[in-house]
mmCIF file of C-alpha atoms in Angstrom:
data_model
loop_
_atom_site.group_PDB
_atom_site.id
_atom_site.type_symbol
_atom_site.label_atom_id
_atom_site.label_comp_id
_atom_site.label_asym_id
_atom_site.label_seq_id
_atom_site.Cartn_x
_atom_site.Cartn_y
_atom_site.Cartn_z
ATOM 1 C CA UNK A 1 0.000 0.000 0.000
ATOM 2 C CA UNK A 2 2.979 2.319 -0.079
ATOM 3 C CA UNK A 3 4.841 4.162 2.606
ATOM 4 C CA UNK A 4 3.277 6.796 4.831
ATOM 5 C CA UNK A 5 4.272 10.295 3.714
ATOM 6 C CA UNK A 6 6.403 12.335 6.073
ATOM 7 C CA UNK A 7 4.384 15.552 5.982
ATOM 8 C CA UNK A 8 2.073 15.999 8.982
ATOM 9 C CA UNK A 9 0.657 19.469 8.433
ATOM 10 C CA UNK A 10 0.196 22.144 5.810
ATOM 11 C CA UNK A 11 3.003 24.546 4.911
ATOM 12 C CA UNK A 12 2.004 27.629 6.881
ATOM 13 C CA UNK A 13 3.236 30.917 5.395
ATOM 14 C CA UNK A 14 2.991 34.438 6.771
ATOM 15 C CA UNK A 15 3.407 36.417 3.582
ATOM 16 C CA UNK A 16 0.819 37.616 1.065
ATOM 17 C CA UNK A 17 0.235 35.599 -2.083
ATOM 18 C CA UNK A 18 2.637 36.626 -4.883
ATOM 19 C CA UNK A 19 0.105 37.268 -7.621
ATOM 20 C CA UNK A 20 -0.983 40.814 -6.775
ATOM 21 C CA UNK A 21 2.583 42.148 -6.613
ATOM 22 C CA UNK A 22 3.576 40.389 -9.824
ATOM 23 C CA UNK A 23 0.489 41.785 -11.573
ATOM 24 C CA UNK A 24 1.516 45.329 -10.622
ATOM 25 C CA UNK A 25 5.074 44.768 -11.845
ATOM 26 C CA UNK A 26 3.972 43.267 -15.137
ATOM 27 C CA UNK A 27 1.420 45.988 -15.868
ATOM 28 C CA UNK A 28 3.994 48.681 -15.114
ATOM 29 C CA UNK A 29 6.392 47.092 -17.581
ATOM 30 C CA UNK A 30 3.854 45.827 -20.141
ATOM 31 C CA UNK A 31 0.758 48.088 -20.032
ATOM 32 C CA UNK A 32 -0.379 46.637 -23.364
ATOM 33 C CA UNK A 33 -1.647 43.616 -21.410
ATOM 34 C CA UNK A 34 -4.586 45.765 -20.275
ATOM 35 C CA UNK A 35 -5.981 45.461 -23.810
ATOM 36 C CA UNK A 36 -6.532 41.738 -23.157
ATOM 37 C CA UNK A 37 -8.939 42.456 -20.287
ATOM 38 C CA UNK A 38 -12.118 42.013 -22.330
ATOM 39 C CA UNK A 39 -14.777 39.327 -22.842
ATOM 40 C CA UNK A 40 -14.232 36.298 -25.047
ATOM 41 C CA UNK A 41 -17.465 36.177 -27.034
ATOM 42 C CA UNK A 42 -16.355 32.958 -28.761
ATOM 43 C CA UNK A 43 -16.846 31.283 -25.384
ATOM 44 C CA UNK A 44 -20.616 31.662 -25.823
ATOM 45 C CA UNK A 45 -20.706 29.661 -29.046
ATOM 46 C CA UNK A 46 -18.300 27.019 -27.774
ATOM 47 C CA UNK A 47 -20.497 26.417 -24.707
ATOM 48 C CA UNK A 48 -23.663 26.222 -26.808
ATOM 49 C CA UNK A 49 -22.018 23.646 -29.084
ATOM 50 C CA UNK A 50 -20.844 21.620 -26.071
ATOM 51 C CA UNK A 51 -24.369 21.539 -24.638
ATOM 52 C CA UNK A 52 -25.740 20.441 -28.018
ATOM 53 C CA UNK A 53 -23.054 17.747 -28.279
ATOM 54 C CA UNK A 54 -24.062 16.314 -24.920
ATOM 55 C CA UNK A 55 -27.754 16.447 -25.790
ATOM 56 C CA UNK A 56 -26.949 14.461 -28.934
ATOM 57 C CA UNK A 57 -24.974 11.973 -26.848
ATOM 58 C CA UNK A 58 -27.865 11.597 -24.370
ATOM 59 C CA UNK A 59 -30.083 10.589 -27.263
ATOM 60 C CA UNK A 60 -27.546 8.225 -28.845
ATOM 61 C CA UNK A 61 -26.727 6.224 -25.704
ATOM 62 C CA UNK A 62 -30.327 5.482 -24.708
ATOM 63 C CA UNK A 63 -30.468 2.216 -26.652
ATOM 64 C CA UNK A 64 -26.884 1.012 -26.143
ATOM 65 C CA UNK A 65 -25.829 -1.947 -23.994
ATOM 66 C CA UNK A 66 -24.745 -0.874 -20.523
ATOM 67 C CA UNK A 67 -21.084 -1.667 -21.201
ATOM 68 C CA UNK A 68 -21.093 0.824 -24.077
ATOM 69 C CA UNK A 69 -22.893 3.423 -21.998
ATOM 70 C CA UNK A 70 -20.084 3.163 -19.436
ATOM 71 C CA UNK A 71 -17.447 3.193 -22.189
ATOM 72 C CA UNK A 72 -18.752 6.363 -23.837
ATOM 73 C CA UNK A 73 -19.376 8.020 -20.471
ATOM 74 C CA UNK A 74 -15.646 7.748 -19.749
ATOM 75 C CA UNK A 75 -14.198 8.215 -23.238
ATOM 76 C CA UNK A 76 -16.417 11.075 -24.405
ATOM 77 C CA UNK A 77 -18.841 12.263 -21.745
ATOM 78 C CA UNK A 78 -16.156 12.705 -19.102
ATOM 79 C CA UNK A 79 -14.080 14.935 -21.379
ATOM 80 C CA UNK A 80 -17.044 17.137 -22.263
ATOM 81 C CA UNK A 81 -18.192 17.319 -18.637
ATOM 82 C CA UNK A 82 -14.795 18.288 -17.257
ATOM 83 C CA UNK A 83 -14.290 20.752 -20.070
ATOM 84 C CA UNK A 84 -17.685 22.261 -19.253
ATOM 85 C CA UNK A 85 -16.715 22.772 -15.607
ATOM 86 C CA UNK A 86 -13.782 24.815 -16.890
ATOM 87 C CA UNK A 87 -16.091 26.745 -19.192
ATOM 88 C CA UNK A 88 -18.124 27.505 -16.055
ATOM 89 C CA UNK A 89 -14.853 28.600 -14.450
ATOM 90 C CA UNK A 90 -14.379 31.062 -17.312
ATOM 91 C CA UNK A 91 -17.971 32.257 -16.992
ATOM 92 C CA UNK A 92 -17.514 32.770 -13.233
ATOM 93 C CA UNK A 93 -14.896 35.387 -14.143
ATOM 94 C CA UNK A 94 -17.481 37.098 -16.400
ATOM 95 C CA UNK A 95 -15.475 36.111 -19.481
ATOM 96 C CA UNK A 96 -18.534 35.393 -21.632
ATOM 97 C CA UNK A 97 -20.360 38.745 -21.475
ATOM 98 C CA UNK A 98 -18.000 40.989 -19.510
ATOM 99 C CA UNK A 99 -18.193 42.584 -16.071
ATOM 100 C CA UNK A 100 -20.829 45.075 -17.176
ATOM 101 C CA UNK A 101 -23.285 42.201 -17.726
ATOM 102 C CA UNK A 102 -22.538 40.139 -14.629
ATOM 103 C CA UNK A 103 -26.039 38.642 -14.420
ATOM 104 C CA UNK A 104 -25.889 37.520 -18.042
ATOM 105 C CA UNK A 105 -22.860 35.483 -17.045
ATOM 106 C CA UNK A 106 -24.711 33.984 -14.065
ATOM 107 C CA UNK A 107 -27.678 32.885 -16.234
ATOM 108 C CA UNK A 108 -25.316 31.556 -18.890
ATOM 109 C CA UNK A 109 -23.453 29.606 -16.212
ATOM 110 C CA UNK A 110 -26.718 27.931 -15.181
ATOM 111 C CA UNK A 111 -27.277 26.999 -18.849
ATOM 112 C CA UNK A 112 -23.730 25.609 -19.179
ATOM 113 C CA UNK A 113 -24.328 23.590 -16.000
ATOM 114 C CA UNK A 114 -27.252 21.613 -17.456
ATOM 115 C CA UNK A 115 -25.384 18.684 -19.086
ATOM 116 C CA UNK A 116 -23.407 18.070 -15.876
ATOM 117 C CA UNK A 117 -26.493 16.742 -14.094
ATOM 118 C CA UNK A 118 -25.793 18.368 -10.708
ATOM 119 C CA UNK A 119 -26.166 22.080 -9.790
ATOM 120 C CA UNK A 120 -22.726 23.621 -9.570
ATOM 121 C CA UNK A 121 -22.278 26.918 -11.378
ATOM 122 C CA UNK A 122 -23.567 29.528 -8.901
ATOM 123 C CA UNK A 123 -21.990 27.970 -5.819
ATOM 124 C CA UNK A 124 -18.694 27.521 -7.643
ATOM 125 C CA UNK A 125 -18.580 31.216 -8.529
ATOM 126 C CA UNK A 126 -19.081 32.257 -4.900
ATOM 127 C CA UNK A 127 -16.304 30.039 -3.570
ATOM 128 C CA UNK A 128 -13.939 30.539 -6.480
ATOM 129 C CA UNK A 129 -13.781 34.286 -5.963
ATOM 130 C CA UNK A 130 -12.635 33.591 -2.386
ATOM 131 C CA UNK A 131 -9.926 31.325 -3.771
ATOM 132 C CA UNK A 132 -8.538 34.199 -5.827
ATOM 133 C CA UNK A 133 -8.803 36.882 -3.152
ATOM 134 C CA UNK A 134 -7.563 34.723 -0.266
ATOM 135 C CA UNK A 135 -5.385 32.031 -1.836
ATOM 136 C CA UNK A 136 -4.633 29.463 0.864
ATOM 137 C CA UNK A 137 -6.687 31.397 3.426
ATOM 138 C CA UNK A 138 -7.444 29.203 6.439
ATOM 139 C CA UNK A 139 -11.200 28.648 6.720
ATOM 140 C CA UNK A 140 -11.911 30.600 3.522
ATOM 141 C CA UNK A 141 -10.226 28.938 0.539
ATOM 142 C CA UNK A 142 -12.089 25.634 0.096
ATOM 143 C CA UNK A 143 -9.584 24.518 -2.522
ATOM 144 C CA UNK A 144 -7.389 23.610 0.469
ATOM 145 C CA UNK A 145 -8.026 20.017 1.656
ATOM 146 C CA UNK A 146 -9.374 19.424 5.137
ATOM 147 C CA UNK A 147 -7.126 18.173 7.936
ATOM 148 C CA UNK A 148 -8.852 14.800 7.643
ATOM 149 C CA UNK A 149 -7.866 14.515 3.977
ATOM 150 C CA UNK A 150 -4.257 15.338 4.776
ATOM 151 C CA UNK A 151 -4.156 12.924 7.716
ATOM 152 C CA UNK A 152 -5.973 9.956 6.176
ATOM 153 C CA UNK A 153 -4.893 9.973 2.516
ATOM 154 C CA UNK A 154 -1.247 9.497 3.374
ATOM 155 C CA UNK A 155 -0.239 6.312 1.522
ATOM 156 C CA UNK A 156 0.063 5.592 -2.178
ATOM 157 C CA UNK A 157 -3.112 3.514 -2.240
ATOM 158 C CA UNK A 158 -5.102 6.066 -0.246
ATOM 159 C CA UNK A 159 -3.841 8.945 -2.402
ATOM 160 C CA UNK A 160 -5.023 7.011 -5.457
ATOM 161 C CA UNK A 161 -8.471 6.643 -3.885
ATOM 162 C CA UNK A 162 -8.428 10.360 -3.014
ATOM 163 C CA UNK A 163 -7.905 11.197 -6.701
ATOM 164 C CA UNK A 164 -10.774 8.889 -7.720
ATOM 165 C CA UNK A 165 -13.061 10.601 -5.181
ATOM 166 C CA UNK A 166 -12.059 14.196 -6.039
ATOM 167 C CA UNK A 167 -15.559 15.276 -7.182
ATOM 168 C CA UNK A 168 -17.053 14.213 -3.836
ATOM 169 C CA UNK A 169 -14.419 16.064 -1.803
ATOM 170 C CA UNK A 170 -14.897 19.223 -3.856
ATOM 171 C CA UNK A 171 -18.645 18.991 -3.246
ATOM 172 C CA UNK A 172 -18.445 18.269 0.505
ATOM 173 C CA UNK A 173 -15.428 20.386 1.467
ATOM 174 C CA UNK A 174 -17.184 23.802 1.331
ATOM 175 C CA UNK A 175 -19.794 22.530 3.798
ATOM 176 C CA UNK A 176 -17.029 21.540 6.210
ATOM 177 C CA UNK A 177 -14.667 24.497 5.823
ATOM 178 C CA UNK A 178 -16.764 27.531 4.927
ATOM 179 C CA UNK A 179 -20.539 26.941 4.711
ATOM 180 C CA UNK A 180 -22.485 29.883 3.295
ATOM 181 C CA UNK A 181 -26.192 30.760 3.323
ATOM 182 C CA UNK A 182 -28.015 29.546 0.235
ATOM 183 C CA UNK A 183 -28.841 32.335 -2.217
ATOM 184 C CA UNK A 184 -31.789 32.817 -4.554
ATOM 185 C CA UNK A 185 -29.587 32.113 -7.582
ATOM 186 C CA UNK A 186 -28.421 28.829 -6.089
ATOM 187 C CA UNK A 187 -32.051 27.775 -5.643
ATOM 188 C CA UNK A 188 -32.739 28.720 -9.281
ATOM 189 C CA UNK A 189 -29.654 26.754 -10.343
ATOM 190 C CA UNK A 190 -30.980 23.737 -8.413
ATOM 191 C CA UNK A 191 -34.517 23.962 -9.794
ATOM 192 C CA UNK A 192 -33.326 24.442 -13.376
ATOM 193 C CA UNK A 193 -31.059 21.427 -13.030
ATOM 194 C CA UNK A 194 -33.791 19.236 -11.574
ATOM 195 C CA UNK A 195 -36.174 20.220 -14.365
ATOM 196 C CA UNK A 196 -33.521 19.424 -16.981
ATOM 197 C CA UNK A 197 -32.698 16.044 -15.419
ATOM 198 C CA UNK A 198 -36.388 15.082 -15.254
ATOM 199 C CA UNK A 199 -36.794 16.081 -18.913
ATOM 200 C CA UNK A 200 -33.817 13.933 -19.965
ATOM 201 C CA UNK A 201 -35.199 10.964 -18.022
ATOM 202 C CA UNK A 202 -38.657 11.450 -19.530
ATOM 203 C CA UNK A 203 -37.294 11.744 -23.088
ATOM 204 C CA UNK A 204 -34.530 9.120 -23.135
ATOM 205 C CA UNK A 205 -34.575 7.110 -19.919
ATOM 206 C CA UNK A 206 -32.198 5.938 -17.240
ATOM 207 C CA UNK A 207 -29.207 5.191 -19.480
ATOM 208 C CA UNK A 208 -29.005 8.812 -20.566
ATOM 209 C CA UNK A 209 -29.161 9.957 -16.944
ATOM 210 C CA UNK A 210 -26.462 7.458 -15.999
ATOM 211 C CA UNK A 211 -24.267 8.605 -18.893
ATOM 212 C CA UNK A 212 -24.663 12.231 -17.784
ATOM 213 C CA UNK A 213 -23.887 11.683 -14.100
ATOM 214 C CA UNK A 214 -21.183 9.059 -14.661
ATOM 215 C CA UNK A 215 -19.438 11.317 -17.151
ATOM 216 C CA UNK A 216 -19.309 14.105 -14.585
ATOM 217 C CA UNK A 217 -18.026 11.881 -11.775
ATOM 218 C CA UNK A 218 -15.488 10.050 -13.937
ATOM 219 C CA UNK A 219 -14.309 13.212 -15.649
ATOM 220 C CA UNK A 220 -13.550 14.933 -12.359
ATOM 221 C CA UNK A 221 -11.956 11.863 -10.775
ATOM 222 C CA UNK A 222 -9.401 9.463 -12.272
ATOM 223 C CA UNK A 223 -8.973 11.223 -15.600
ATOM 224 C CA UNK A 224 -6.004 12.870 -17.363
ATOM 225 C CA UNK A 225 -7.662 16.289 -17.267
ATOM 226 C CA UNK A 226 -8.028 16.006 -13.489
ATOM 227 C CA UNK A 227 -4.289 16.419 -13.201
ATOM 228 C CA UNK A 228 -4.959 20.159 -13.166
ATOM 229 C CA UNK A 229 -6.521 19.910 -9.684
ATOM 230 C CA UNK A 230 -3.147 18.871 -8.287
ATOM 231 C CA UNK A 231 -0.875 20.661 -10.748
ATOM 232 C CA UNK A 232 -2.238 24.119 -9.949
ATOM 233 C CA UNK A 233 -1.274 24.580 -6.286
ATOM 234 C CA UNK A 234 0.185 21.426 -4.729
ATOM 235 C CA UNK A 235 3.720 22.126 -3.603
ATOM 236 C CA UNK A 236 6.012 19.733 -5.451
ATOM 237 C CA UNK A 237 8.802 22.308 -4.962
ATOM 238 C CA UNK A 238 9.091 24.006 -1.588
ATOM 239 C CA UNK A 239 8.243 27.692 -1.727
ATOM 240 C CA UNK A 240 6.337 27.566 -5.010
ATOM 241 C CA UNK A 241 2.601 27.961 -4.549
ATOM 242 C CA UNK A 242 1.187 28.104 -8.084
ATOM 243 C CA UNK A 243 2.303 26.147 -11.147
ATOM 244 C CA UNK A 244 1.461 26.394 -14.834
ATOM 245 C CA UNK A 245 0.991 23.577 -17.328
ATOM 246 C CA UNK A 246 1.767 24.161 -21.002
ATOM 247 C CA UNK A 247 0.723 20.835 -22.544
ATOM 248 C CA UNK A 248 -1.887 19.958 -25.204
ATOM 249 C CA UNK A 249 -4.819 19.433 -22.821
ATOM 250 C CA UNK A 250 -5.105 23.219 -22.552
ATOM 251 C CA UNK A 251 -6.998 22.917 -25.837
ATOM 252 C CA UNK A 252 -9.822 21.121 -23.967
ATOM 253 C CA UNK A 253 -9.707 23.218 -20.796
ATOM 254 C CA UNK A 254 -9.832 26.857 -21.881
ATOM 255 C CA UNK A 255 -6.124 27.238 -21.019
ATOM 256 C CA UNK A 256 -6.654 26.659 -17.305
ATOM 257 C CA UNK A 257 -3.138 25.230 -17.325
ATOM 258 C CA UNK A 258 -1.783 28.772 -17.627
ATOM 259 C CA UNK A 259 -2.407 29.048 -13.917
ATOM 260 C CA UNK A 260 0.214 31.533 -12.795
ATOM 261 C CA UNK A 261 -0.968 33.762 -15.608
ATOM 262 C CA UNK A 262 -4.591 33.228 -14.583
ATOM 263 C CA UNK A 263 -4.018 34.140 -10.924
ATOM 264 C CA UNK A 264 -1.984 37.165 -11.961
ATOM 265 C CA UNK A 265 -4.739 38.317 -14.342
ATOM 266 C CA UNK A 266 -8.067 36.651 -13.417
ATOM 267 C CA UNK A 267 -9.984 39.160 -15.564
ATOM 268 C CA UNK A 268 -8.243 38.015 -18.768
ATOM 269 C CA UNK A 269 -10.057 35.127 -20.538
ATOM 270 C CA UNK A 270 -8.225 31.844 -20.939
ATOM 271 C CA UNK A 271 -8.009 32.358 -24.691
ATOM 272 C CA UNK A 272 -5.580 35.261 -24.148
ATOM 273 C CA UNK A 273 -3.400 33.771 -21.387
ATOM 274 C CA UNK A 274 -0.797 32.365 -23.839
ATOM 275 C CA UNK A 275 -0.348 35.918 -25.091
ATOM 276 C CA UNK A 276 0.166 37.126 -21.509
ATOM 277 C CA UNK A 277 2.932 34.536 -21.144
ATOM 278 C CA UNK A 278 4.495 35.619 -24.439
ATOM 279 C CA UNK A 279 4.423 39.336 -23.607
ATOM 280 C CA UNK A 280 5.765 38.893 -20.063
ATOM 281 C CA UNK A 281 7.989 35.905 -20.769
ATOM 282 C CA UNK A 282 10.695 37.098 -18.404
ATOM 283 C CA UNK A 283 8.251 36.609 -15.495
ATOM 284 C CA UNK A 284 6.948 33.171 -16.448
ATOM 285 C CA UNK A 285 9.572 31.213 -18.368
ATOM 286 C CA UNK A 286 11.684 30.472 -15.306
ATOM 287 C CA UNK A 287 8.844 29.510 -12.966
ATOM 288 C CA UNK A 288 8.314 25.773 -12.253
ATOM 289 C CA UNK A 289 6.003 24.330 -14.899
ATOM 290 C CA UNK A 290 4.495 21.072 -16.148
ATOM 291 C CA UNK A 291 4.005 19.532 -19.577
ATOM 292 C CA UNK A 292 1.990 16.450 -18.517
ATOM 293 C CA UNK A 293 -0.991 16.254 -16.174
ATOM 294 C CA UNK A 294 -0.799 12.458 -16.276
ATOM 295 C CA UNK A 295 2.731 12.636 -14.872
ATOM 296 C CA UNK A 296 1.504 15.008 -12.166
ATOM 297 C CA UNK A 297 -1.072 12.421 -11.079
ATOM 298 C CA UNK A 298 1.515 9.637 -11.151
ATOM 299 C CA UNK A 299 4.068 11.661 -9.197
ATOM 300 C CA UNK A 300 1.469 12.692 -6.624
ATOM 301 C CA UNK A 301 0.602 9.066 -5.892
ATOM 302 C CA UNK A 302 4.124 7.661 -6.009
ATOM 303 C CA UNK A 303 6.094 10.441 -4.287
ATOM 304 C CA UNK A 304 5.985 9.609 -0.575
ATOM 305 C CA UNK A 305 6.742 13.224 0.393
ATOM 306 C CA UNK A 306 3.632 14.616 -1.360
ATOM 307 C CA UNK A 307 0.085 14.403 0.017
ATOM 308 C CA UNK A 308 -3.065 16.518 0.393
ATOM 309 C CA UNK A 309 -1.057 18.358 3.071
ATOM 310 C CA UNK A 310 1.308 19.689 0.388
ATOM 311 C CA UNK A 311 -0.333 23.098 0.213
ATOM 312 C CA UNK A 312 0.564 26.566 1.445
ATOM 313 C CA UNK A 313 -1.898 27.852 4.032
ATOM 314 C CA UNK A 314 -2.355 31.369 5.432
ATOM 315 C CA UNK A 315 -3.857 32.799 8.607
ATOM 316 C CA UNK A 316 -5.790 35.755 7.233
ATOM 317 C CA UNK A 317 -5.607 39.119 8.951
ATOM 318 C CA UNK A 318 -7.910 42.107 8.766
ATOM 319 C CA UNK A 319 -11.353 42.270 7.167
ATOM 320 C CA UNK A 320 -12.356 39.349 4.970
ATOM 321 C CA UNK A 321 -14.962 40.031 2.276
ATOM 322 C CA UNK A 322 -16.714 37.029 0.762
ATOM 323 C CA UNK A 323 -19.309 36.624 -1.980
#
C-alpha cells in the first residue's frame, strides 16, 4: 500500500500571495496587457455547441448496452463534462459577457451547467472568488483540503483513492470548511437542473441519466484532465505555490493550465493567457512548470513526500470580504 508520507501538516506561510505584486510589476512594464482584459465572445458559441453535443450523446446512448454506456461516459462524456466545468470557471470570471453584464454570465453559467447533471455553477462562482482573493486562506479557501484529507490519505493507495473521489471532496469540502447561506440564484440553479434532469429521463430514460452523471463523476476523478486539480497549487517544490501547465490538454480546458498567468490576471479570458505569457515571458519562463498532467497524477501518488497536506496555508488578517 505504499509508505506513509512524512508531511504531517500544511506549509504555513505568513506572507501575502505573490500574484498581486507580480500583476503590478507586469502591468507597469507591459501596459499593453490591459488590452486583453475584455470578454471572449467565442466562449458563448463554444459552450452552446458543447451543450448540443451532450444532448446528442444523451439521445444516442439510450439504446446502447450498458457496457457501451459506461465506455462512452468515460471516453467522451467525461471529457465534455470536465471541459464544461472549466467553461463555467471562465464564466464565473465574467469572461462570456464581460463585467458590465454580470447577471448575463450567471444565467449563462446555469445553462452551461445543465449537461453536468448536478447544480454547480452559482456555488462555484461564490467560492472561487474567495480562492482568488484569499489564496490558501485558512477557513476561507475551500480549494485547500481538510485536515482529515491530509491525515488519512497518506499512503500511495489512499492517495489514489483520493484522486478517484475528487468530485465528492470538492462537493463536501465547502460545507465543512466555509458553509455559506443559500442564495436565490443557487435555488434557481438547483430547480433548473432538476427540471432538466427530469426532462432527460422522460425523453430518453435511465441510461441517458447514468451517462450524464457518470461522465461528470469520472471526468472529475481518475482522468487525465483532473491532473490540473493537483498541478495548480500542490507544492512539489518548496516555496512555489502556483504552477502552470503548457501541454496539449489546454486545448480542452480553456487554457486553465496557464495558472500563474490566470491568478496574476483573473480578468483576462483563458483564450488570451498564452499571449500574456508571451508578452511577459521574463516573469513566467523560469517559474516551475508542467508539460503532462498524467505525470503530475503519477508523481502525486508515487512520491511519498507529497500528500493533500502539500499546500501553502495562510492565517488571514484584517477584514475578509466574501461573496
